[in-house]
Amino acid sequence: MRLEALVFDVDGTLADTEEAHRRAFNAAFRVHGLDWDWTPEVYGVLLNVAGGKERLTHWVGSLAVAPEERDRLRGQVPEIHATKTREFAGLVAQGELRPRTGIARLIGEARGRGVPLGIASTTTLANVEALVPALLGEEALSWFDVVAVGDVVPRKKPAPDIYQLAVRRLGAAPEHCAAFEDSDLGVRAARAAGLFTVAVCTRWTREHDLSSAHLQLPSLGDPDAPLDSESADRIGGPWLDVDRLAARHGSWASTLPATRAVS
Ligand code: XBP
Ligand code: MG
């Protein structure tokens, strides 16, 4: 059973970026003279709202301020978010962020096997354009046949829209594709879009229920960071590679109703 494409979420999946996002939000608040401080605890809860602008709007809605002040602050959200995006790019440029375990290897394997690659993310194109080259090298963005991100769809994760757009642009059937996610919102989006979903949580999503994913792992594993024996037994080896992924995908695809039989 040949997988037609691998589709990657960005934040939390390609790299553990949310601490950098949190710092960028707080830096933007200082630039705009706002005394807001998103602590890790506060931010962990706010991550239940996908999208930085939506997260800011939700936060403003939670403030005990007069209605006219709330409206004024809501009007400032796009500007605050643009500042935050610039701050995030600055943090990325400092070179502290690294791809998560197994990401560079799996993407390299897929490229070597001619398996198309996609990105499906809630974040902005500006963030992806800053992050992917910083993580994987100057040419890396060109490795992805499709980059579906941010406001190009009406509904953000957990809605399936961004994954539906990505697989449509890849010219693939969703059930022929594998999605890689880190969060409850993301797993729900990929599952709702019909993709075979692999979930690898981060410290931010450790408490999330990712059990609706077809495959849940502590990491993708690597030769220098092999998976624990229980996880390795589940996938047939100490790290998830294209063949082991295709085998797990194939066994799932064989259970699909005939109408969606995977060729
Ligand atoms: C995670 C998100 C994003 C980031 C912040 O996106 O929900 O909003 O937290 O980035 P992903 P923006 O789908 O990649 O996990 O401020 O650009 O939204
Ligand atoms: Mg994510």
Short mmCIF file of C-alpha atoms and ligand atoms in Angstrom, two decimals:
data_model
loop_
_atom_site.label_atom_id
_atom_site.label_comp_id
_atom_site.label_asym_id
_atom_site.label_seq_id
_atom_site.Cartn_x
_atom_site.Cartn_y
_atom_site.Cartn_z
CA MET A 1 0.00 0.00 0.00
CA ARG A 2 1.73 3.20 -1.16
CA LEU A 3 1.14 6.32 0.86
CA GLU A 4 0.36 9.19 -1.50
CA ALA A 5 1.59 12.02 0.73
CA LEU A 6 2.75 13.03 4.20
CA VAL A 7 1.13 16.17 5.61
CA PHE A 8 2.77 17.91 8.57
CA ASP A 9 1.37 20.29 11.13
CA VAL A 10 3.90 23.01 12.03
CA ASP A 11 3.77 24.23 15.61
CA GLY A 12 4.51 21.43 18.03
CA THR A 13 5.09 18.93 15.21
CA LEU A 14 7.96 20.17 13.03
CA ALA A 15 9.39 21.80 16.15
CA ASP A 16 8.34 22.59 19.73
CA THR A 17 7.65 26.24 18.97
CA GLU A 18 4.99 27.29 21.45
CA GLU A 19 7.41 28.67 24.05
CA ALA A 20 8.81 30.93 21.32
CA HIS A 21 5.26 31.93 20.35
CA ARG A 22 4.44 32.67 24.00
CA ARG A 23 7.53 34.89 24.32
CA ALA A 24 6.67 36.62 21.05
CA PHE A 25 3.15 37.38 22.26
CA ASN A 26 4.50 38.86 25.51
CA ALA A 27 7.08 40.91 23.61
CA ALA A 28 4.30 42.28 21.38
CA PHE A 29 2.26 43.23 24.46
CA ARG A 30 5.20 45.29 25.72
CA VAL A 31 5.62 46.98 22.32
CA HIS A 32 1.95 47.96 22.41
CA GLY A 33 2.07 49.19 26.00
CA LEU A 34 -0.22 46.39 27.25
CA ASP A 35 0.35 45.06 30.77
CA TRP A 36 -0.67 41.55 29.72
CA ASP A 37 1.62 38.65 30.61
CA TRP A 38 0.85 35.20 29.23
CA THR A 39 2.53 32.86 31.70
CA PRO A 40 3.13 29.23 30.61
CA GLU A 41 0.07 28.23 32.64
CA VAL A 42 -2.15 30.87 31.00
CA TYR A 43 -0.74 30.12 27.54
CA GLY A 44 -1.25 26.39 27.98
CA VAL A 45 -4.98 27.05 28.40
CA LEU A 46 -5.09 29.62 25.57
CA LEU A 47 -3.63 27.02 23.20
CA ASN A 48 -7.11 25.53 23.18
CA VAL A 49 -7.91 28.35 20.77
CA ALA A 50 -6.27 27.75 17.39
CA GLY A 51 -4.76 30.76 15.67
CA GLY A 52 -2.89 33.65 17.23
CA LYS A 53 -5.43 36.31 16.23
CA GLU A 54 -8.30 34.17 17.47
CA ARG A 55 -6.36 33.52 20.69
CA LEU A 56 -5.88 37.26 21.22
CA THR A 57 -9.55 37.98 20.52
CA HIS A 58 -10.56 35.26 22.97
CA TRP A 59 -8.22 36.76 25.58
CA VAL A 60 -9.68 40.27 25.08
CA GLY A 61 -13.13 38.79 25.49
CA SER A 62 -12.07 37.43 28.88
CA LEU A 63 -10.88 40.80 30.24
CA ALA A 64 -12.92 42.67 32.86
CA VAL A 65 -13.02 45.96 30.94
CA ALA A 66 -15.75 48.31 29.75
CA PRO A 67 -17.43 47.34 26.45
CA GLU A 68 -15.93 50.31 24.59
CA GLU A 69 -12.44 49.37 25.85
CA ARG A 70 -13.05 45.77 24.78
CA ASP A 71 -14.05 46.94 21.31
CA ARG A 72 -10.97 49.16 21.13
CA LEU A 73 -8.69 46.28 22.11
CA ARG A 74 -10.43 43.92 19.67
CA GLY A 75 -9.71 46.49 16.96
CA GLN A 76 -6.01 46.35 17.89
CA VAL A 77 -5.72 42.55 17.54
CA PRO A 78 -4.46 42.48 13.92
CA GLU A 79 -1.76 45.06 14.75
CA ILE A 80 -0.69 43.27 17.94
CA HIS A 81 -0.57 39.97 16.04
CA ALA A 82 1.53 41.48 13.26
CA THR A 83 4.01 42.69 15.89
CA LYS A 84 3.98 39.24 17.48
CA THR A 85 4.74 37.63 14.14
CA ARG A 86 7.74 39.92 13.70
CA GLU A 87 8.90 39.10 17.23
CA PHE A 88 8.53 35.37 16.50
CA ALA A 89 10.62 35.69 13.34
CA GLY A 90 13.29 37.41 15.44
CA LEU A 91 13.30 34.54 17.93
CA VAL A 92 13.48 31.98 15.11
CA ALA A 93 16.43 33.85 13.60
CA GLN A 94 18.35 33.38 16.87
CA GLY A 95 18.64 29.73 15.80
CA GLU A 96 17.51 28.15 19.08
CA LEU A 97 14.74 26.02 17.55
CA ARG A 98 15.45 22.48 16.34
CA PRO A 99 13.29 19.98 14.40
CA ARG A 100 11.60 17.47 16.67
CA THR A 101 13.08 13.97 16.86
CA GLY A 102 12.70 12.07 13.61
CA ILE A 103 11.26 14.96 11.58
CA ALA A 104 14.35 15.70 9.46
CA ARG A 105 15.01 11.96 8.94
CA LEU A 106 11.40 11.10 7.94
CA ILE A 107 11.14 14.08 5.59
CA GLY A 108 14.47 13.10 4.02
CA GLU A 109 13.31 9.51 3.59
CA ALA A 110 10.02 10.60 2.02
CA ARG A 111 11.86 12.90 -0.39
CA GLY A 112 14.22 10.05 -1.30
CA ARG A 113 11.22 7.83 -2.04
CA GLY A 114 9.38 10.49 -4.03
CA VAL A 115 6.55 10.73 -1.49
CA PRO A 116 4.96 14.20 -1.81
CA LEU A 117 5.02 16.43 1.27
CA GLY A 118 2.50 18.96 2.54
CA ILE A 119 2.09 21.39 5.40
CA ALA A 120 -1.28 22.02 7.04
CA SER A 121 -1.08 24.61 9.81
CA THR A 122 -3.09 27.21 11.69
CA THR A 123 -0.10 29.50 11.85
CA THR A 124 0.78 32.24 9.37
CA LEU A 125 2.72 31.85 6.14
CA ALA A 126 5.22 34.37 7.52
CA ASN A 127 5.93 32.06 10.45
CA VAL A 128 6.34 29.03 8.17
CA GLU A 129 8.64 30.98 5.83
CA ALA A 130 10.81 31.92 8.82
CA LEU A 131 10.68 28.59 10.63
CA VAL A 132 11.09 25.87 7.98
CA PRO A 133 14.41 27.15 6.52
CA ALA A 134 15.71 27.75 10.05
CA LEU A 135 14.85 24.18 11.02
CA LEU A 136 15.66 22.21 7.86
CA GLY A 137 17.82 24.45 5.66
CA GLU A 138 17.48 27.26 3.16
CA GLU A 139 15.89 25.08 0.42
CA ALA A 140 13.54 23.21 2.75
CA LEU A 141 10.36 25.12 1.96
CA SER A 142 10.67 24.01 -1.68
CA TRP A 143 10.55 20.36 -0.52
CA PHE A 144 6.87 20.79 0.32
CA ASP A 145 4.55 20.39 -2.65
CA VAL A 146 1.79 22.16 -0.73
CA VAL A 147 1.88 24.72 2.09
CA ALA A 148 -1.66 25.26 3.39
CA VAL A 149 -1.61 27.67 6.30
CA GLY A 150 -3.50 30.28 8.28
CA ASP A 151 -6.40 32.29 6.97
CA VAL A 152 -6.67 30.55 3.57
CA VAL A 153 -9.58 28.55 4.96
CA PRO A 154 -12.67 29.92 6.71
CA ARG A 155 -12.43 27.61 9.73
CA LYS A 156 -9.24 26.79 11.66
CA LYS A 157 -8.45 23.51 13.43
CA PRO A 158 -10.22 21.46 14.79
CA ALA A 159 -12.22 22.03 11.61
CA PRO A 160 -10.91 19.80 8.78
CA ASP A 161 -10.66 22.68 6.30
CA ILE A 162 -6.88 23.14 6.21
CA TYR A 163 -6.26 19.40 5.75
CA GLN A 164 -8.97 19.16 3.10
CA LEU A 165 -7.29 22.02 1.24
CA ALA A 166 -3.83 20.45 1.57
CA VAL A 167 -4.86 17.04 0.23
CA ARG A 168 -6.94 18.64 -2.53
CA ARG A 169 -3.92 20.66 -3.65
CA LEU A 170 -1.79 17.51 -3.43
CA GLY A 171 -4.27 15.78 -5.74
CA ALA A 172 -4.53 12.92 -3.28
CA ALA A 173 -7.40 11.18 -1.53
CA PRO A 174 -7.34 11.93 2.21
CA GLU A 175 -7.30 8.26 3.13
CA HIS A 176 -4.15 7.87 1.02
CA CYS A 177 -2.36 10.47 3.16
CA ALA A 178 -0.76 10.50 6.61
CA ALA A 179 -1.01 13.55 8.89
CA PHE A 180 1.43 14.37 11.72
CA GLU A 181 0.07 16.33 14.65
CA ASP A 182 0.87 17.33 18.25
CA SER A 183 -2.43 18.57 19.69
CA ASP A 184 -6.06 17.65 20.31
CA LEU A 185 -7.23 20.36 17.89
CA GLY A 186 -4.87 19.13 15.21
CA VAL A 187 -5.66 15.43 15.59
CA ARG A 188 -9.38 16.20 15.40
CA ALA A 189 -8.85 18.27 12.25
CA ALA A 190 -6.80 15.57 10.48
CA ARG A 191 -9.19 12.79 11.52
CA ALA A 192 -12.22 14.80 10.42
CA ALA A 193 -10.54 15.27 7.04
CA GLY A 194 -10.08 11.48 6.75
CA LEU A 195 -6.28 11.22 6.92
CA PHE A 196 -4.33 8.49 8.69
CA THR A 197 -3.24 10.47 11.74
CA VAL A 198 -0.01 10.14 13.71
CA ALA A 199 0.09 12.04 17.03
CA VAL A 200 3.24 13.02 18.95
CA CYS A 201 2.44 15.24 21.95
CA THR A 202 4.66 18.03 23.31
CA ARG A 203 5.04 19.33 26.86
CA TRP A 204 2.16 21.74 25.97
CA THR A 205 -0.19 18.97 24.83
CA ARG A 206 0.86 16.16 27.19
CA GLU A 207 -2.56 16.34 28.89
CA HIS A 208 -4.47 16.40 25.61
CA ASP A 209 -6.54 13.35 24.62
CA LEU A 210 -4.85 12.29 21.37
CA SER A 211 -6.35 8.80 21.46
CA SER A 212 -8.42 9.38 18.30
CA ALA A 213 -5.16 9.35 16.32
CA HIS A 214 -4.48 6.10 14.42
CA LEU A 215 -0.96 6.02 15.84
CA GLN A 216 0.17 7.77 19.03
CA LEU A 217 3.88 7.84 19.81
CA PRO A 218 6.10 9.64 22.36
CA SER A 219 8.27 10.70 19.40
CA LEU A 220 8.99 9.59 15.82
CA GLY A 221 12.26 8.14 17.09
CA ASP A 222 15.68 8.26 15.45
CA PRO A 223 18.78 6.05 15.39
CA ASP A 224 20.27 8.24 18.13
CA ALA A 225 16.96 8.49 20.00
CA PRO A 226 15.25 5.10 19.61
CA LEU A 227 11.69 4.59 20.81
CA ASP A 228 10.89 2.68 23.99
CA SER A 229 10.33 -1.05 23.48
CA GLU A 230 6.52 -0.85 23.78
CA SER A 231 6.29 1.83 21.06
CA ALA A 232 8.87 0.01 18.92
CA ASP A 233 6.84 -3.21 19.19
CA ARG A 234 3.76 -1.35 17.96
CA ILE A 235 5.43 -0.04 14.83
CA GLY A 236 7.88 -2.87 14.16
CA GLY A 237 11.05 -0.98 14.89
CA PRO A 238 12.88 1.66 17.04
CA TRP A 239 11.80 4.63 14.90
CA LEU A 240 8.98 5.46 12.50
CA ASP A 241 10.23 5.33 8.93
CA VAL A 242 8.32 5.42 5.64
CA ASP A 243 8.01 1.63 5.40
CA ARG A 244 6.76 1.18 8.96
CA LEU A 245 4.35 4.10 8.48
CA ALA A 246 3.09 2.60 5.20
CA ALA A 247 2.58 -0.77 6.90
CA ARG A 248 0.51 0.77 9.70
CA HIS A 249 -1.36 2.92 7.20
CA GLY A 250 -1.99 -0.10 4.95
CA SER A 251 -3.45 -2.16 7.77
CA TRP A 252 -5.76 0.76 8.66
CA ALA A 253 -6.68 1.38 5.01
CA SER A 254 -7.65 -2.28 4.62
CA THR A 255 -10.36 -1.74 7.27
CA LEU A 256 -11.99 1.14 5.37
CA PRO A 257 -15.44 0.48 3.87
CA ALA A 258 -15.31 -0.71 0.25
CA THR A 259 -16.61 2.63 -1.02
CA ARG A 260 -13.41 4.21 0.26
CA ALA A 261 -11.19 1.27 -0.57
CA VAL A 262 -7.66 2.53 -0.92
CA SER A 263 -6.09 1.49 -4.25
C1 XBP B 1 -0.60 26.22 16.24
C2 XBP B 1 -1.38 27.44 16.44
C3 XBP B 1 -0.79 28.75 16.05
C4 XBP B 1 0.44 29.07 16.91
C5 XBP B 1 0.74 30.55 16.90
O1 XBP B 1 -0.56 26.04 14.83
O2 XBP B 1 -2.52 27.36 16.88
O3 XBP B 1 -1.79 29.71 16.29
O4 XBP B 1 0.13 28.72 18.27
O5 XBP B 1 0.93 30.96 15.56
P1 XBP B 1 -0.37 24.55 14.22
P2 XBP B 1 0.08 32.20 14.99
O6 XBP B 1 -1.64 24.28 13.44
O7 XBP B 1 0.85 24.66 13.34
O8 XBP B 1 -0.16 23.60 15.38
O9 XBP B 1 0.19 33.31 16.01
O10 XBP B 1 0.73 32.53 13.67
O11 XBP B 1 -1.32 31.69 14.83
MG MG B 2 0.41 21.90 16.25
#
